PDB file of N, CA and C in Angstrom:
ATOM      1  N   UNK P 497      -9.991 305.819-113.707  1.00 84.00           N
ATOM      2  CA  UNK P 497      -9.522 306.571-114.854  1.00 84.00           C
ATOM      3  C   UNK P 497      -9.511 305.702-116.110  1.00 84.00           C
ATOM      4  N   UNK P 498      -9.099 304.407-115.939  1.00 85.00           N
ATOM      5  CA  UNK P 498      -9.086 303.493-117.070  1.00 85.00           C
ATOM      6  C   UNK P 498     -10.491 303.311-117.621  1.00 85.00           C
ATOM      7  N   UNK P 499     -11.446 303.191-116.716  1.00 92.00           N
ATOM      8  CA  UNK P 499     -12.827 302.977-117.145  1.00 92.00           C
ATOM      9  C   UNK P 499     -13.361 304.176-117.919  1.00 92.00           C
ATOM     10  N   UNK P 500     -13.010 305.359-117.508  1.00 94.00           N
ATOM     11  CA  UNK P 500     -13.484 306.567-118.200  1.00 94.00           C
ATOM     12  C   UNK P 500     -12.892 306.628-119.603  1.00 94.00           C
ATOM     13  N   UNK P 501     -11.607 306.320-119.752  1.00 95.00           N
ATOM     14  CA  UNK P 501     -10.981 306.297-121.067  1.00 95.00           C
ATOM     15  C   UNK P 501     -11.621 305.220-121.950  1.00 95.00           C
ATOM     16  N   UNK P 502     -11.874 304.065-121.376  1.00 95.00           N
ATOM     17  CA  UNK P 502     -12.496 302.974-122.130  1.00 95.00           C
ATOM     18  C   UNK P 502     -13.900 303.367-122.589  1.00 95.00           C
ATOM     19  N   UNK P 503     -14.680 303.949-121.704  1.00 96.00           N
ATOM     20  CA  UNK P 503     -16.037 304.374-122.062  1.00 96.00           C
ATOM     21  C   UNK P 503     -15.978 305.483-123.110  1.00 96.00           C
ATOM     22  N   UNK P 504     -15.045 306.405-122.984  1.00 96.00           N
ATOM     23  CA  UNK P 504     -14.877 307.475-123.981  1.00 96.00           C
ATOM     24  C   UNK P 504     -14.529 306.915-125.347  1.00 96.00           C
ATOM     25  N   UNK P 505     -13.594 305.962-125.372  1.00 97.00           N
ATOM     26  CA  UNK P 505     -13.218 305.333-126.636  1.00 97.00           C
ATOM     27  C   UNK P 505     -14.392 304.576-127.232  1.00 97.00           C
ATOM     28  N   UNK P 506     -15.175 303.918-126.393  1.00 97.00           N
ATOM     29  CA  UNK P 506     -16.343 303.175-126.849  1.00 97.00           C
ATOM     30  C   UNK P 506     -17.392 304.122-127.441  1.00 97.00           C
ATOM     31  N   UNK P 507     -17.630 305.243-126.792  1.00 97.00           N
ATOM     32  CA  UNK P 507     -18.593 306.227-127.294  1.00 97.00           C
ATOM     33  C   UNK P 507     -18.127 306.783-128.639  1.00 97.00           C
ATOM     34  N   UNK P 508     -16.838 307.092-128.739  1.00 98.00           N
ATOM     35  CA  UNK P 508     -16.302 307.601-130.003  1.00 98.00           C
ATOM     36  C   UNK P 508     -16.443 306.545-131.099  1.00 98.00           C
ATOM     37  N   UNK P 509     -16.148 305.299-130.784  1.00 98.00           N
ATOM     38  CA  UNK P 509     -16.263 304.224-131.765  1.00 98.00           C
ATOM     39  C   UNK P 509     -17.717 304.042-132.207  1.00 98.00           C
ATOM     40  N   UNK P 510     -18.642 304.077-131.275  1.00 98.00           N
ATOM     41  CA  UNK P 510     -20.055 303.936-131.634  1.00 98.00           C
ATOM     42  C   UNK P 510     -20.535 305.114-132.471  1.00 98.00           C
ATOM     43  N   UNK P 511     -20.072 306.304-132.156  1.00 98.00           N
ATOM     44  CA  UNK P 511     -20.418 307.477-132.956  1.00 98.00           C
ATOM     45  C   UNK P 511     -19.877 307.359-134.372  1.00 98.00           C
ATOM     46  N   UNK P 512     -18.655 306.872-134.495  1.00 98.00           N
ATOM     47  CA  UNK P 512     -18.055 306.679-135.812  1.00 98.00           C
ATOM     48  C   UNK P 512     -18.814 305.617-136.604  1.00 98.00           C
ATOM     49  N   UNK P 513     -19.194 304.546-135.952  1.00 98.00           N
ATOM     50  CA  UNK P 513     -19.978 303.499-136.619  1.00 98.00           C
ATOM     51  C   UNK P 513     -21.311 304.055-137.103  1.00 98.00           C
ATOM     52  N   UNK P 514     -21.988 304.824-136.264  1.00 98.00           N
ATOM     53  CA  UNK P 514     -23.272 305.418-136.662  1.00 98.00           C
ATOM     54  C   UNK P 514     -23.086 306.377-137.838  1.00 98.00           C
ATOM     55  N   UNK P 515     -22.032 307.196-137.801  1.00 98.00           N
ATOM     56  CA  UNK P 515     -21.756 308.127-138.893  1.00 98.00           C
ATOM     57  C   UNK P 515     -21.484 307.379-140.193  1.00 98.00           C
ATOM     58  N   UNK P 516     -20.652 306.356-140.131  1.00 98.00           N
ATOM     59  CA  UNK P 516     -20.324 305.591-141.332  1.00 98.00           C
ATOM     60  C   UNK P 516     -21.535 304.839-141.870  1.00 98.00           C
ATOM     61  N   UNK P 517     -22.391 304.349-140.997  1.00 98.00           N
ATOM     62  CA  UNK P 517     -23.615 303.671-141.423  1.00 98.00           C
ATOM     63  C   UNK P 517     -24.536 304.639-142.155  1.00 98.00           C
ATOM     64  N   UNK P 518     -24.643 305.862-141.633  1.00 98.00           N
ATOM     65  CA  UNK P 518     -25.465 306.890-142.287  1.00 98.00           C
ATOM     66  C   UNK P 518     -24.881 307.237-143.651  1.00 98.00           C
ATOM     67  N   UNK P 519     -23.570 307.373-143.754  1.00 98.00           N
ATOM     68  CA  UNK P 519     -22.920 307.678-145.029  1.00 98.00           C
ATOM     69  C   UNK P 519     -23.105 306.536-146.018  1.00 98.00           C
ATOM     70  N   UNK P 520     -23.059 305.299-145.549  1.00 98.00           N
ATOM     71  CA  UNK P 520     -23.275 304.139-146.406  1.00 98.00           C
ATOM     72  C   UNK P 520     -24.685 304.161-146.991  1.00 98.00           C
ATOM     73  N   UNK P 521     -25.657 304.484-146.180  1.00 98.00           N
ATOM     74  CA  UNK P 521     -27.035 304.572-146.659  1.00 98.00           C
ATOM     75  C   UNK P 521     -27.188 305.634-147.732  1.00 98.00           C
ATOM     76  N   UNK P 522     -26.583 306.795-147.527  1.00 97.00           N
ATOM     77  CA  UNK P 522     -26.641 307.870-148.515  1.00 97.00           C
ATOM     78  C   UNK P 522     -25.931 307.469-149.805  1.00 97.00           C
ATOM     79  N   UNK P 523     -24.819 306.767-149.675  1.00 98.00           N
ATOM     80  CA  UNK P 523     -24.071 306.325-150.853  1.00 98.00           C
ATOM     81  C   UNK P 523     -24.862 305.290-151.642  1.00 98.00           C
ATOM     82  N   UNK P 524     -25.514 304.364-150.952  1.00 98.00           N
ATOM     83  CA  UNK P 524     -26.331 303.361-151.647  1.00 98.00           C
ATOM     84  C   UNK P 524     -27.488 304.018-152.390  1.00 98.00           C
ATOM     85  N   UNK P 525     -28.100 305.023-151.793  1.00 97.00           N
ATOM     86  CA  UNK P 525     -29.191 305.746-152.453  1.00 97.00           C
ATOM     87  C   UNK P 525     -28.671 306.451-153.705  1.00 97.00           C
ATOM     88  N   UNK P 526     -27.519 307.095-153.591  1.00 98.00           N
ATOM     89  CA  UNK P 526     -26.931 307.788-154.742  1.00 98.00           C
ATOM     90  C   UNK P 526     -26.550 306.801-155.839  1.00 98.00           C
ATOM     91  N   UNK P 527     -26.070 305.632-155.459  1.00 98.00           N
ATOM     92  CA  UNK P 527     -25.709 304.610-156.437  1.00 98.00           C
ATOM     93  C   UNK P 527     -26.933 304.117-157.196  1.00 98.00           C
ATOM     94  N   UNK P 528     -28.031 303.880-156.490  1.00 97.00           N
ATOM     95  CA  UNK P 528     -29.262 303.444-157.153  1.00 97.00           C
ATOM     96  C   UNK P 528     -29.753 304.498-158.139  1.00 97.00           C
ATOM     97  N   UNK P 529     -29.681 305.760-157.741  1.00 97.00           N
ATOM     98  CA  UNK P 529     -30.105 306.853-158.624  1.00 97.00           C
ATOM     99  C   UNK P 529     -29.194 306.938-159.850  1.00 97.00           C
ATOM    100  N   UNK P 530     -27.895 306.785-159.650  1.00 97.00           N
ATOM    101  CA  UNK P 530     -26.945 306.836-160.761  1.00 97.00           C
ATOM    102  C   UNK P 530     -27.170 305.673-161.720  1.00 97.00           C
ATOM    103  N   UNK P 531     -27.465 304.488-161.185  1.00 97.00           N
ATOM    104  CA  UNK P 531     -27.727 303.342-162.046  1.00 97.00           C
ATOM    105  C   UNK P 531     -28.997 303.555-162.870  1.00 97.00           C
ATOM    106  N   UNK P 532     -30.005 304.158-162.262  1.00 97.00           N
ATOM    107  CA  UNK P 532     -31.239 304.437-162.985  1.00 97.00           C
ATOM    108  C   UNK P 532     -30.978 305.436-164.110  1.00 97.00           C
ATOM    109  N   UNK P 533     -30.228 306.482-163.821  1.00 97.00           N
ATOM    110  CA  UNK P 533     -29.897 307.468-164.851  1.00 97.00           C
ATOM    111  C   UNK P 533     -29.088 306.834-165.977  1.00 97.00           C
ATOM    112  N   UNK P 534     -28.150 305.965-165.623  1.00 97.00           N
ATOM    113  CA  UNK P 534     -27.337 305.288-166.631  1.00 97.00           C
ATOM    114  C   UNK P 534     -28.209 304.426-167.526  1.00 97.00           C
ATOM    115  N   UNK P 535     -29.145 303.699-166.939  1.00 96.00           N
ATOM    116  CA  UNK P 535     -30.060 302.865-167.714  1.00 96.00           C
ATOM    117  C   UNK P 535     -30.908 303.726-168.640  1.00 96.00           C
ATOM    118  N   UNK P 536     -31.393 304.852-168.138  1.00 96.00           N
ATOM    119  CA  UNK P 536     -32.175 305.767-168.974  1.00 96.00           C
ATOM    120  C   UNK P 536     -31.331 306.304-170.132  1.00 96.00           C
ATOM    121  N   UNK P 537     -30.091 306.660-169.865  1.00 97.00           N
ATOM    122  CA  UNK P 537     -29.210 307.164-170.913  1.00 97.00           C
ATOM    123  C   UNK P 537     -28.921 306.086-171.958  1.00 97.00           C
ATOM    124  N   UNK P 538     -28.720 304.851-171.523  1.00 96.00           N
ATOM    125  CA  UNK P 538     -28.507 303.759-172.466  1.00 96.00           C
ATOM    126  C   UNK P 538     -29.713 303.595-173.384  1.00 96.00           C
ATOM    127  N   UNK P 539     -30.897 303.680-172.813  1.00 95.00           N
ATOM    128  CA  UNK P 539     -32.111 303.511-173.604  1.00 95.00           C
ATOM    129  C   UNK P 539     -32.245 304.644-174.628  1.00 95.00           C
ATOM    130  N   UNK P 540     -31.995 305.876-174.210  1.00 95.00           N
ATOM    131  CA  UNK P 540     -32.089 307.010-175.127  1.00 95.00           C
ATOM    132  C   UNK P 540     -31.035 306.883-176.227  1.00 95.00           C
ATOM    133  N   UNK P 541     -29.823 306.491-175.864  1.00 95.00           N
ATOM    134  CA  UNK P 541     -28.760 306.310-176.850  1.00 95.00           C
ATOM    135  C   UNK P 541     -29.157 305.253-177.868  1.00 95.00           C
ATOM    136  N   UNK P 542     -29.715 304.159-177.401  1.00 93.00           N
ATOM    137  CA  UNK P 542     -30.159 303.092-178.292  1.00 93.00           C
ATOM    138  C   UNK P 542     -31.233 303.613-179.248  1.00 93.00           C
ATOM    139  N   UNK P 543     -32.184 304.382-178.727  1.00 93.00           N
ATOM    140  CA  UNK P 543     -33.242 304.923-179.571  1.00 93.00           C
ATOM    141  C   UNK P 543     -32.675 305.896-180.605  1.00 93.00           C
ATOM    142  N   UNK P 544     -31.731 306.733-180.196  1.00 92.00           N
ATOM    143  CA  UNK P 544     -31.120 307.678-181.134  1.00 92.00           C
ATOM    144  C   UNK P 544     -30.307 306.960-182.206  1.00 92.00           C
ATOM    145  N   UNK P 545     -29.617 305.891-181.829  1.00 92.00           N
ATOM    146  CA  UNK P 545     -28.864 305.118-182.814  1.00 92.00           C
ATOM    147  C   UNK P 545     -29.808 304.480-183.827  1.00 92.00           C
ATOM    148  N   UNK P 546     -30.930 303.968-183.368  1.00 92.00           N
ATOM    149  CA  UNK P 546     -31.913 303.382-184.281  1.00 92.00           C
ATOM    150  C   UNK P 546     -32.471 304.438-185.217  1.00 92.00           C
ATOM    151  N   UNK P 547     -32.765 305.609-184.681  1.00 90.00           N
ATOM    152  CA  UNK P 547     -33.296 306.693-185.500  1.00 90.00           C
ATOM    153  C   UNK P 547     -32.260 307.135-186.540  1.00 90.00           C
ATOM    154  N   UNK P 548     -31.011 307.239-186.136  1.00 88.00           N
ATOM    155  CA  UNK P 548     -29.945 307.628-187.054  1.00 88.00           C
ATOM    156  C   UNK P 548     -29.775 306.591-188.154  1.00 88.00           C
ATOM    157  N   UNK P 549     -29.808 305.323-187.799  1.00 88.00           N
ATOM    158  CA  UNK P 549     -29.685 304.268-188.802  1.00 88.00           C
ATOM    159  C   UNK P 549     -30.832 304.339-189.798  1.00 88.00           C
ATOM    160  N   UNK P 550     -32.028 304.572-189.297  1.00 87.00           N
ATOM    161  CA  UNK P 550     -33.186 304.686-190.186  1.00 87.00           C
ATOM    162  C   UNK P 550     -33.031 305.894-191.101  1.00 87.00           C
ATOM    163  N   UNK P 551     -32.569 307.019-190.575  1.00 84.00           N
ATOM    164  CA  UNK P 551     -32.357 308.224-191.391  1.00 84.00           C
ATOM    165  C   UNK P 551     -31.317 307.957-192.477  1.00 84.00           C
ATOM    166  N   UNK P 552     -30.259 307.263-192.109  1.00 85.00           N
ATOM    167  CA  UNK P 552     -29.213 306.962-193.089  1.00 85.00           C
ATOM    168  C   UNK P 552     -29.727 306.012-194.164  1.00 85.00           C
ATOM    169  N   UNK P 553     -30.514 305.017-193.776  1.00 85.00           N
ATOM    170  CA  UNK P 553     -31.093 304.102-194.769  1.00 85.00           C
ATOM    171  C   UNK P 553     -32.043 304.840-195.709  1.00 85.00           C
ATOM    172  N   UNK P 554     -32.867 305.729-195.161  1.00 85.00           N
ATOM    173  CA  UNK P 554     -33.791 306.500-195.990  1.00 85.00           C
ATOM    174  C   UNK P 554     -33.030 307.421-196.941  1.00 85.00           C
ATOM    175  N   UNK P 555     -31.992 308.058-196.449  1.00 81.00           N
ATOM    176  CA  UNK P 555     -31.204 308.949-197.299  1.00 81.00           C
ATOM    177  C   UNK P 555     -30.518 308.165-198.400  1.00 81.00           C
ATOM    178  N   UNK P 556     -30.025 306.976-198.076  1.00 79.00           N
ATOM    179  CA  UNK P 556     -29.373 306.134-199.080  1.00 79.00           C
ATOM    180  C   UNK P 556     -30.383 305.698-200.143  1.00 79.00           C
ATOM    181  N   UNK P 557     -31.582 305.359-199.721  1.00 79.00           N
ATOM    182  CA  UNK P 557     -32.611 304.937-200.664  1.00 79.00           C
ATOM    183  C   UNK P 557     -33.031 306.087-201.574  1.00 79.00           C
ATOM    184  N   UNK P 558     -33.011 307.300-201.050  1.00 80.00           N
ATOM    185  CA  UNK P 558     -33.406 308.463-201.845  1.00 80.00           C
ATOM    186  C   UNK P 558     -32.241 309.066-202.626  1.00 80.00           C
ATOM    187  N   UNK P 559     -31.041 308.574-202.357  1.00 75.00           N
ATOM    188  CA  UNK P 559     -29.865 309.085-203.042  1.00 75.00           C
ATOM    189  C   UNK P 559     -29.411 310.441-202.541  1.00 75.00           C
ATOM    190  N   UNK P 560     -29.735 310.784-201.306  1.00 76.00           N
ATOM    191  CA  UNK P 560     -29.325 312.057-200.716  1.00 76.00           C
ATOM    192  C   UNK P 560     -28.308 311.805-199.619  1.00 76.00           C
ATOM    193  N   UNK P 561     -27.837 312.897-199.051  1.00 71.00           N
ATOM    194  CA  UNK P 561     -26.863 312.783-197.963  1.00 71.00           C
ATOM    195  C   UNK P 561     -27.582 312.679-196.635  1.00 71.00           C
ATOM    196  N   UNK P 562     -27.178 311.722-195.832  1.00 64.00           N
ATOM    197  CA  UNK P 562     -27.793 311.541-194.512  1.00 64.00           C
ATOM    198  C   UNK P 562     -27.403 312.700-193.603  1.00 64.00           C
ATOM    199  N   UNK P 563     -28.280 313.054-192.670  1.00 63.00           N
ATOM    200  CA  UNK P 563     -27.973 314.168-191.750  1.00 63.00           C
ATOM    201  C   UNK P 563     -26.695 313.976-190.954  1.00 63.00           C
ATOM    202  N   UNK P 564     -26.331 312.721-190.704  1.00 64.00           N
ATOM    203  CA  UNK P 564     -25.125 312.468-189.905  1.00 64.00           C
ATOM    204  C   UNK P 564     -23.854 312.719-190.696  1.00 64.00           C
ATOM    205  N   UNK P 565     -23.966 312.781-192.047  1.00 64.00           N
ATOM    206  CA  UNK P 565     -22.773 312.962-192.873  1.00 64.00           C
ATOM    207  C   UNK P 565     -22.587 314.417-193.229  1.00 64.00           C
ATOM    208  N   UNK P 566     -23.614 315.218-193.199  1.00 57.00           N
ATOM    209  CA  UNK P 566     -23.520 316.647-193.537  1.00 57.00           C
ATOM    210  C   UNK P 566     -22.592 317.374-192.588  1.00 57.00           C
ATOM    211  N   UNK P 567     -21.914 318.371-193.102  1.00 51.00           N
ATOM    212  CA  UNK P 567     -21.006 319.162-192.256  1.00 51.00           C
ATOM    213  C   UNK P 567     -21.450 320.586-192.210  1.00 51.00           C
TER     214      UNK P 567
END
């Protein structure tokens, strides 16, 4: 009876380890995808900030209101 309980506990533990390993793999994949999206968003934000700065400089040179200041 002791052996059956021990084997049952071992099977449950191995199943839990396999489940957690599978979840870890899925989480790592999701993390890599999230990091890629974050990097892409940073790049787009940087480009938009540069474009906005250029628009503001052009508006200042022309003596008009920059698009970012209009309401």
